[in-house]
Amino acid sequence: MSFLTLEDVSFRYPNGYKAVENVNMSFSKGEAVAIVGQNGAGKTTTVKLMNGLLKPESGNVIIDGWNTKDYTTAQISRKVGYVFQNPDDQIFHSDVYSEIEFAPKRLGLPPEKIKESVMKAAELAGVVPYLKEHPYNLPFSMRKFVTIASVLAMESKVIILDEPSAGQDLLAMERLGLMIRTLVAEGKTVITITHDMEFVVNHFERVIVMANRRKISEGNKRDIFWDFDVLEESMLKQPHISRVSRSLQLEEKVLSIDEMMNHLQQVNNW
Amino acid sequence: MKEKSNNLLLDLYPSTKFLITLFIIITVFIVKGYLYGYLMVPLCLLLALYAKVFKELLGLLIKTLLVLITFIFLIQSFFYPGDTILWSWSFLSLRQEGIDFSLLLTSRIGAIGSALLLFFRITSVKDIVYSLEQLGLPSKVTYVVLSTLTIIPEMKKLSMTIMDAQKTRGVETEGNLRVRAKAFLPTLTPLILTSVASTEERAITLEARAFTAPVKKTSLYRIEKTKKDTVVRILLLLLLIVIIVWRVAL
Amino acid sequence: MSFIQLKNVSYKYPIGKGDVLKGINVKIEKGGFYALIGANGSGKTTFCNVLRGFVPHFYKGDLRGDVLIDGKDIREWEMGELAQKIGFVFQNPFTQISGVKETVFEEIAFGLENLGVDVDIIIQKVEEVIGLLGIDYLRDKNPQELSGGQKQRVALASIIVMEPEILVIDEPTSQLDPRGTEEIFKIIELMKLKGKTIILAEHKIELIAEKAEQILVFQDGEVVMQGTTEEILTDPQVLEYGAALPQYALLGLEMKKRNWEVGQIPLTEQQAITTVKGLSHPKGEQVCHS
């Protein structure tokens, strides 16, 4: 059952630039979906349509039975949480704890519940050691996790992450992966924009590909990463290990190191 | 190099343009009576018409000067001390002295105001800054002036983004004044912090581009004085002398 | 005598708690391509700031040890001189424009104007760089209105045009898509071919494996490993320090773990292909290709 649906959605910015054209998408509860494509393909515009920041020029965006046209972004924020690309556009408290606490406090929850939400979000985003710090004393990559925690604390059903992998190190990437798995296990929908194909392989099943303002394909990551027409049109590359297996013309559509190892072991009967 | 617009007025060197303005400002104090001053307003408009900025100047004049002049006129006509009462109602009385004074004052304000507004309409900030730099103004000062011009639209863009970020955290920003005022506060901190942070990076950028190199800078952008500037300057000087002589002789 | 030499360098920011760089000893040779890797907050950016002289000239704080650029201590270099010696490009493309120029052409010329170069030569050099980087289509655009990737290329062009001998580049691609990233790497490679010394902090490890010659691994303000790309990026110890290894090396290491005969651990796509082709099992069986 679809929880969030984009029905034939188009959007044009006030300056006349058409950013998204006739896009259809739908997302269910408890799934993680990656949206990939070059800069300017329309990814960020698409996710901004999902939380009402932008309203479609034509078509409809339906979230849990709500049409975004009939609600303000502030209202929709209870259902859809959105983490911006740049954390500095979002942070406005002088310590991490207050920053995370902001949204649940606004929802008027009882104090114990607020504290619980804050701590849970902080743990999931890995910012517990920094709760008393001033967000601006943390490095950029950690500030991003502060904004993630502040959105997680709203406990919305859908969480949208706009390029969380940009500029992150190995440990941070693992933390992101763990976080997404946990959220999905709780029945939440996680929609992530990313440029990192290994990150997609490791943590997502379904992939949506955008190019030139349109959704050009969607499907299982294996089908997408082995569909060379789609990759060419979207100017994306296969994950690194897939490239090796493609050059060697291996029979199996390999995506990761583990799969490559298993495949080699099998064909050689080792 | 600045591109020529083939418009005599627009192509003048900034300081020559300023001399025209200065000429008007000085002469309204030399020439007796209010007629000269008032004549300067349509003269400036004529010049603006020639420089193709008529509409902008007229708009500015109406919005700023007309309001100011009307206001001064009303106040001074009624409250300037004098004995020649022309008309009165209750405690208000219109006096000849007041009207005379108002006419003189407003003619001067009108002339000076339109001359200055004309100058800023026909001279870009870039040109003003360039000529000031040529006069020896430190490049740090001119940088601050020029960068401020780009900061304002940037800040506006940034504040829109921050507002969006607040909306997604449940802050209601759409609605009546109270709602919007309440939403305004949380946008201030990130706006200021981001601006401060980007100022630091901007300083590094300037450093990386040898802004503080201890040599005389060159400039790709150049405006040069031409013969036309000399002619205009001489004409202005001659006119000024004529006016002074005429004023003294009378 | 090395081109750049750091001897026992430690540094503490004015408001910071402890040292962010601890006892760093590094030699950088002329014309080399050095990559700095390691977790965020491990000291890479501060290291870049020291090389460029922003520490101690811009950020005060406590700098100990010797930082020699071309034999002369960093404290004795004038900031203006260093601008010509060392080009610096950093992460955020949005703040790396002067903010006072109306076109990309003028923006790129800004550094040369500050250096007092003759206008004719400025025009010639800017034309050259625009051609070299293939950004002619941006020439008349307003620098404020470019996308992140375009701004980053203009930022690079603005530094390259000043013809510094050394380029210090701090995470130039973190905001860019794969294509934008490749374009930046192409430019960096071009500079390397021109004989520039390159020092690059970057997370995209597969590209580093392909292009860089020397690697410095940072952890908690220390340089914990340094050596050639082949040595460092095939060593699983790197992972312990919180830095990444290329997928290809990880594949090779996994094979080695299972006692397959891999020979040299692969670093690049090409090497990985060769490795898989030449695989043999410890028992001596050849891979049969399907």
CSV table of N, CA, C and O in Angstrom, one decimal, chain B residues 113-180:
chain,number,residue,atom,x,y,z
B,113,GLY,N,18.4,68.0,-5.1
B,113,GLY,CA,17.9,66.6,-5.1
B,113,GLY,C,17.9,66.0,-6.5
B,113,GLY,O,18.5,64.9,-6.7
B,114,SER,N,17.4,66.7,-7.5
B,114,SER,CA,17.3,66.1,-8.8
B,114,SER,C,18.7,65.9,-9.4
B,114,SER,O,19.0,65.0,-10.1
B,115,ALA,N,19.6,66.9,-9.1
B,115,ALA,CA,21.0,66.8,-9.6
B,115,ALA,C,21.7,65.5,-9.1
B,115,ALA,O,22.4,64.8,-9.8
B,116,LEU,N,21.5,65.3,-7.8
B,116,LEU,CA,22.2,64.1,-7.2
B,116,LEU,C,21.6,62.8,-7.7
B,116,LEU,O,22.3,61.9,-8.0
B,117,LEU,N,20.2,62.8,-7.7
B,117,LEU,CA,19.6,61.6,-8.2
B,117,LEU,C,20.0,61.3,-9.6
B,117,LEU,O,20.2,60.1,-10.0
B,118,LEU,N,20.1,62.4,-10.4
B,118,LEU,CA,20.5,62.2,-11.8
B,118,LEU,C,21.9,61.5,-11.9
B,118,LEU,O,22.1,60.6,-12.6
B,119,PHE,N,22.8,62.1,-11.0
B,119,PHE,CA,24.2,61.5,-11.0
B,119,PHE,C,24.2,60.0,-10.7
B,119,PHE,O,24.8,59.3,-11.4
B,120,PHE,N,23.4,59.6,-9.7
B,120,PHE,CA,23.4,58.2,-9.4
B,120,PHE,C,22.7,57.3,-10.4
B,120,PHE,O,22.9,56.1,-10.5
B,121,ARG,N,21.8,58.0,-11.2
B,121,ARG,CA,21.1,57.2,-12.2
B,121,ARG,C,22.1,57.0,-13.4
B,121,ARG,O,22.0,56.0,-14.1
B,122,ILE,N,22.9,58.0,-13.7
B,122,ILE,CA,23.7,57.9,-14.9
B,122,ILE,C,25.2,57.4,-14.6
B,122,ILE,O,26.0,57.2,-15.5
B,123,THR,N,25.5,57.1,-13.3
B,123,THR,CA,26.8,56.6,-13.0
B,123,THR,C,26.6,55.3,-12.2
B,123,THR,O,26.0,55.3,-11.1
B,124,SER,N,27.2,54.3,-12.7
B,124,SER,CA,27.1,53.0,-11.9
B,124,SER,C,28.1,53.0,-10.7
B,124,SER,O,29.1,53.7,-10.7
B,125,VAL,N,27.7,52.3,-9.7
B,125,VAL,CA,28.5,52.2,-8.5
B,125,VAL,C,30.0,51.8,-8.8
B,125,VAL,O,30.9,52.3,-8.3
B,126,LYS,N,30.0,50.8,-9.8
B,126,LYS,CA,31.3,50.3,-10.2
B,126,LYS,C,32.2,51.4,-10.7
B,126,LYS,O,33.4,51.5,-10.4
B,127,ASP,N,31.6,52.3,-11.5
B,127,ASP,CA,32.3,53.5,-12.0
B,127,ASP,C,32.8,54.4,-10.9
B,127,ASP,O,33.9,54.9,-10.9
B,128,ILE,N,31.9,54.7,-10.0
B,128,ILE,CA,32.2,55.6,-8.9
B,128,ILE,C,33.4,55.0,-8.1
B,128,ILE,O,34.3,55.7,-7.9
B,129,VAL,N,33.2,53.7,-7.8
B,129,VAL,CA,34.3,53.1,-7.0
B,129,VAL,C,35.6,53.1,-7.8
B,129,VAL,O,36.7,53.4,-7.2
B,130,TYR,N,35.5,52.8,-9.1
B,130,TYR,CA,36.8,52.8,-9.9
B,130,TYR,C,37.4,54.2,-9.8
B,130,TYR,O,38.6,54.3,-9.6
B,131,SER,N,36.7,55.3,-10.0
B,131,SER,CA,37.3,56.6,-10.1
B,131,SER,C,37.8,57.0,-8.7
B,131,SER,O,38.8,57.6,-8.6
B,132,LEU,N,37.1,56.5,-7.6
B,132,LEU,CA,37.6,56.8,-6.3
B,132,LEU,C,38.9,56.1,-6.0
B,132,LEU,O,39.8,56.7,-5.4
B,133,GLU,N,39.0,54.9,-6.6
B,133,GLU,CA,40.2,54.1,-6.4
B,133,GLU,C,41.4,54.8,-7.1
B,133,GLU,O,42.5,54.9,-6.6
B,134,GLN,N,41.1,55.4,-8.3
B,134,GLN,CA,42.1,56.1,-9.0
B,134,GLN,C,42.6,57.3,-8.2
B,134,GLN,O,43.7,57.8,-8.3
B,135,LEU,N,41.6,57.9,-7.4
B,135,LEU,CA,42.0,59.1,-6.6
B,135,LEU,C,42.8,58.7,-5.4
B,135,LEU,O,43.2,59.5,-4.6
B,136,GLY,N,42.9,57.3,-5.2
B,136,GLY,CA,43.7,56.9,-4.1
B,136,GLY,C,43.0,56.3,-2.9
B,136,GLY,O,43.6,56.1,-1.8
B,137,LEU,N,41.7,56.1,-3.1
B,137,LEU,CA,40.9,55.4,-2.0
B,137,LEU,C,41.5,54.0,-1.9
B,137,LEU,O,41.6,53.3,-2.9
B,138,PRO,N,41.8,53.5,-0.6
B,138,PRO,CA,42.3,52.1,-0.5
B,138,PRO,C,41.4,51.1,-1.1
B,138,PRO,O,40.1,51.2,-0.9
B,139,SER,N,41.9,50.0,-1.7
B,139,SER,CA,41.1,49.0,-2.3
B,139,SER,C,40.3,48.2,-1.3
B,139,SER,O,39.3,47.7,-1.6
B,140,LYS,N,40.7,48.2,0.0
B,140,LYS,CA,39.9,47.6,1.0
B,140,LYS,C,38.5,48.2,1.1
B,140,LYS,O,37.5,47.6,1.3
B,141,VAL,N,38.6,49.6,1.1
B,141,VAL,CA,37.3,50.3,1.2
B,141,VAL,C,36.4,50.1,0.0
B,141,VAL,O,35.2,49.8,0.2
B,142,THR,N,37.0,50.2,-1.2
B,142,THR,CA,36.2,50.0,-2.4
B,142,THR,C,35.7,48.5,-2.4
B,142,THR,O,34.6,48.3,-2.9
B,143,TYR,N,36.4,47.6,-1.9
B,143,TYR,CA,35.9,46.2,-1.9
B,143,TYR,C,34.7,46.1,-1.0
B,143,TYR,O,33.7,45.5,-1.4
B,144,VAL,N,34.8,46.7,0.1
B,144,VAL,CA,33.6,46.7,1.0
B,144,VAL,C,32.4,47.3,0.4
B,144,VAL,O,31.3,46.7,0.4
B,145,VAL,N,32.5,48.4,-0.3
B,145,VAL,CA,31.4,49.0,-1.0
B,145,VAL,C,30.8,48.1,-2.0
B,145,VAL,O,29.6,47.8,-2.0
B,146,LEU,N,31.7,47.6,-2.9
B,146,LEU,CA,31.2,46.7,-4.0
B,146,LEU,C,30.6,45.4,-3.5
B,146,LEU,O,29.6,45.0,-4.0
B,147,SER,N,31.2,44.8,-2.5
B,147,SER,CA,30.7,43.5,-2.0
B,147,SER,C,29.4,43.6,-1.3
B,147,SER,O,28.6,42.7,-1.3
B,148,THR,N,29.2,44.8,-0.6
B,148,THR,CA,27.9,45.0,0.0
B,148,THR,C,26.8,44.9,-1.0
B,148,THR,O,25.7,44.4,-0.7
B,149,LEU,N,27.0,45.4,-2.2
B,149,LEU,CA,26.0,45.4,-3.2
B,149,LEU,C,25.5,44.0,-3.5
B,149,LEU,O,24.4,43.7,-3.8
B,150,THR,N,26.5,43.0,-3.5
B,150,THR,CA,26.1,41.6,-3.9
B,150,THR,C,25.6,40.9,-2.6
B,150,THR,O,25.0,39.9,-2.8
B,151,ILE,N,26.0,41.4,-1.5
B,151,ILE,CA,25.6,40.6,-0.2
B,151,ILE,C,24.1,40.7,0.0
B,151,ILE,O,23.5,39.7,0.4
B,152,ILE,N,23.5,41.8,-0.3
B,152,ILE,CA,22.1,42.0,0.0
B,152,ILE,C,21.2,41.0,-0.8
B,152,ILE,O,20.5,40.2,-0.1
B,153,PRO,N,21.3,40.8,-2.1
B,153,PRO,CA,20.5,39.7,-2.7
B,153,PRO,C,20.9,38.3,-2.2
B,153,PRO,O,20.0,37.5,-2.1
B,154,GLU,N,22.2,38.2,-1.8
B,154,GLU,CA,22.6,36.8,-1.3
B,154,GLU,C,21.9,36.6,0.0
B,154,GLU,O,21.4,35.4,0.3
B,155,MET,N,21.9,37.6,0.9
B,155,MET,CA,21.2,37.4,2.2
B,155,MET,C,19.8,37.1,2.0
B,155,MET,O,19.2,36.3,2.7
B,156,LYS,N,19.2,37.7,1.0
B,156,LYS,CA,17.7,37.5,0.8
B,156,LYS,C,17.5,36.1,0.4
B,156,LYS,O,16.6,35.4,0.9
B,157,LYS,N,18.4,35.6,-0.5
B,157,LYS,CA,18.2,34.2,-1.0
B,157,LYS,C,18.4,33.2,0.2
B,157,LYS,O,17.6,32.3,0.4
B,158,LEU,N,19.4,33.5,1.0
B,158,LEU,CA,19.7,32.7,2.2
B,158,LEU,C,18.6,32.7,3.2
B,158,LEU,O,18.2,31.6,3.7
B,159,SER,N,18.0,33.8,3.4
B,159,SER,CA,16.9,33.9,4.4
B,159,SER,C,15.7,33.1,3.9
B,159,SER,O,14.9,32.5,4.6
B,160,MET,N,15.5,33.1,2.5
B,160,MET,CA,14.4,32.2,2.0
B,160,MET,C,14.6,30.8,2.3
B,160,MET,O,13.7,30.0,2.7
B,161,THR,N,15.9,30.4,2.0
B,161,THR,CA,16.3,29.0,2.3
B,161,THR,C,16.1,28.6,3.7
B,161,THR,O,15.5,27.5,4.1
B,162,ILE,N,16.5,29.5,4.6
B,162,ILE,CA,16.3,29.2,6.0
B,162,ILE,C,14.9,29.1,6.4
B,162,ILE,O,14.5,28.2,7.2
B,163,MET,N,14.1,30.0,5.9
B,163,MET,CA,12.6,30.0,6.1
B,163,MET,C,12.1,28.6,5.7
B,163,MET,O,11.3,28.0,6.5
B,164,ASP,N,12.5,28.1,4.6
B,164,ASP,CA,12.1,26.8,4.1
B,164,ASP,C,12.5,25.7,5.1
B,164,ASP,O,11.7,24.8,5.5
B,165,ALA,N,13.7,25.8,5.6
B,165,ALA,CA,14.2,24.8,6.6
B,165,ALA,C,13.3,24.9,7.8
B,165,ALA,O,13.0,23.8,8.4
B,166,GLN,N,12.9,26.1,8.3
B,166,GLN,CA,12.1,26.2,9.4
B,166,GLN,C,10.7,25.5,9.2
B,166,GLN,O,10.2,24.8,10.1
B,167,LYS,N,10.2,25.8,8.0
B,167,LYS,CA,8.8,25.2,7.7
B,167,LYS,C,8.9,23.7,7.9
B,167,LYS,O,8.0,23.1,8.4
B,168,THR,N,10.0,23.1,7.4
B,168,THR,CA,10.0,21.6,7.5
B,168,THR,C,10.2,21.1,8.9
B,168,THR,O,10.1,19.9,9.2
B,169,ARG,N,10.5,22.1,9.8
B,169,ARG,CA,10.6,21.7,11.2
B,169,ARG,C,9.3,22.1,12.0
B,169,ARG,O,9.3,22.1,13.2
B,170,GLY,N,8.3,22.4,11.2
B,170,GLY,CA,7.0,22.6,11.8
B,170,GLY,C,6.7,24.1,12.2
B,170,GLY,O,5.7,24.4,12.8
B,171,VAL,N,7.6,25.0,11.8
B,171,VAL,CA,7.3,26.4,12.0
B,171,VAL,C,6.4,26.9,11.0
B,171,VAL,O,6.6,26.8,9.8
B,172,GLU,N,5.2,27.5,11.4
B,172,GLU,CA,4.3,28.0,10.5
B,172,GLU,C,4.7,29.4,10.0
B,172,GLU,O,4.8,30.3,10.8
B,173,THR,N,5.0,29.6,8.8
B,173,THR,CA,5.5,30.9,8.3
B,173,THR,C,4.5,31.6,7.4
B,173,THR,O,4.6,32.7,7.1
B,174,GLU,N,3.5,30.8,7.0
B,174,GLU,CA,2.4,31.4,6.2
B,174,GLU,C,1.3,31.8,7.1
B,174,GLU,O,1.0,31.2,8.1
B,175,GLY,N,0.7,33.0,6.8
B,175,GLY,CA,-0.4,33.4,7.6
B,175,GLY,C,-0.3,34.9,8.0
B,175,GLY,O,0.4,35.6,7.3
B,176,ASN,N,-1.0,35.3,9.1
B,176,ASN,CA,-1.0,36.7,9.5
B,176,ASN,C,0.3,37.2,10.0
B,176,ASN,O,1.3,36.4,10.2
B,177,LEU,N,0.3,38.5,10.3
B,177,LEU,CA,1.6,39.1,10.7
B,177,LEU,C,2.2,38.5,11.9
B,177,LEU,O,3.4,38.3,12.0
B,178,ARG,N,1.3,38.1,12.9
B,178,ARG,CA,1.9,37.6,14.2
B,178,ARG,C,2.6,36.3,13.9
B,178,ARG,O,3.7,36.0,14.4
B,179,VAL,N,2.0,35.4,13.1
B,179,VAL,CA,2.6,34.1,12.7
B,179,VAL,C,3.9,34.3,12.1
B,179,VAL,O,4.9,33.7,12.4
B,180,ARG,N,3.9,35.3,11.1
B,180,ARG,CA,5.2,35.5,10.4
B,180,ARG,C,6.3,36.1,11.3
B,180,ARG,O,7.4,35.8,11.2
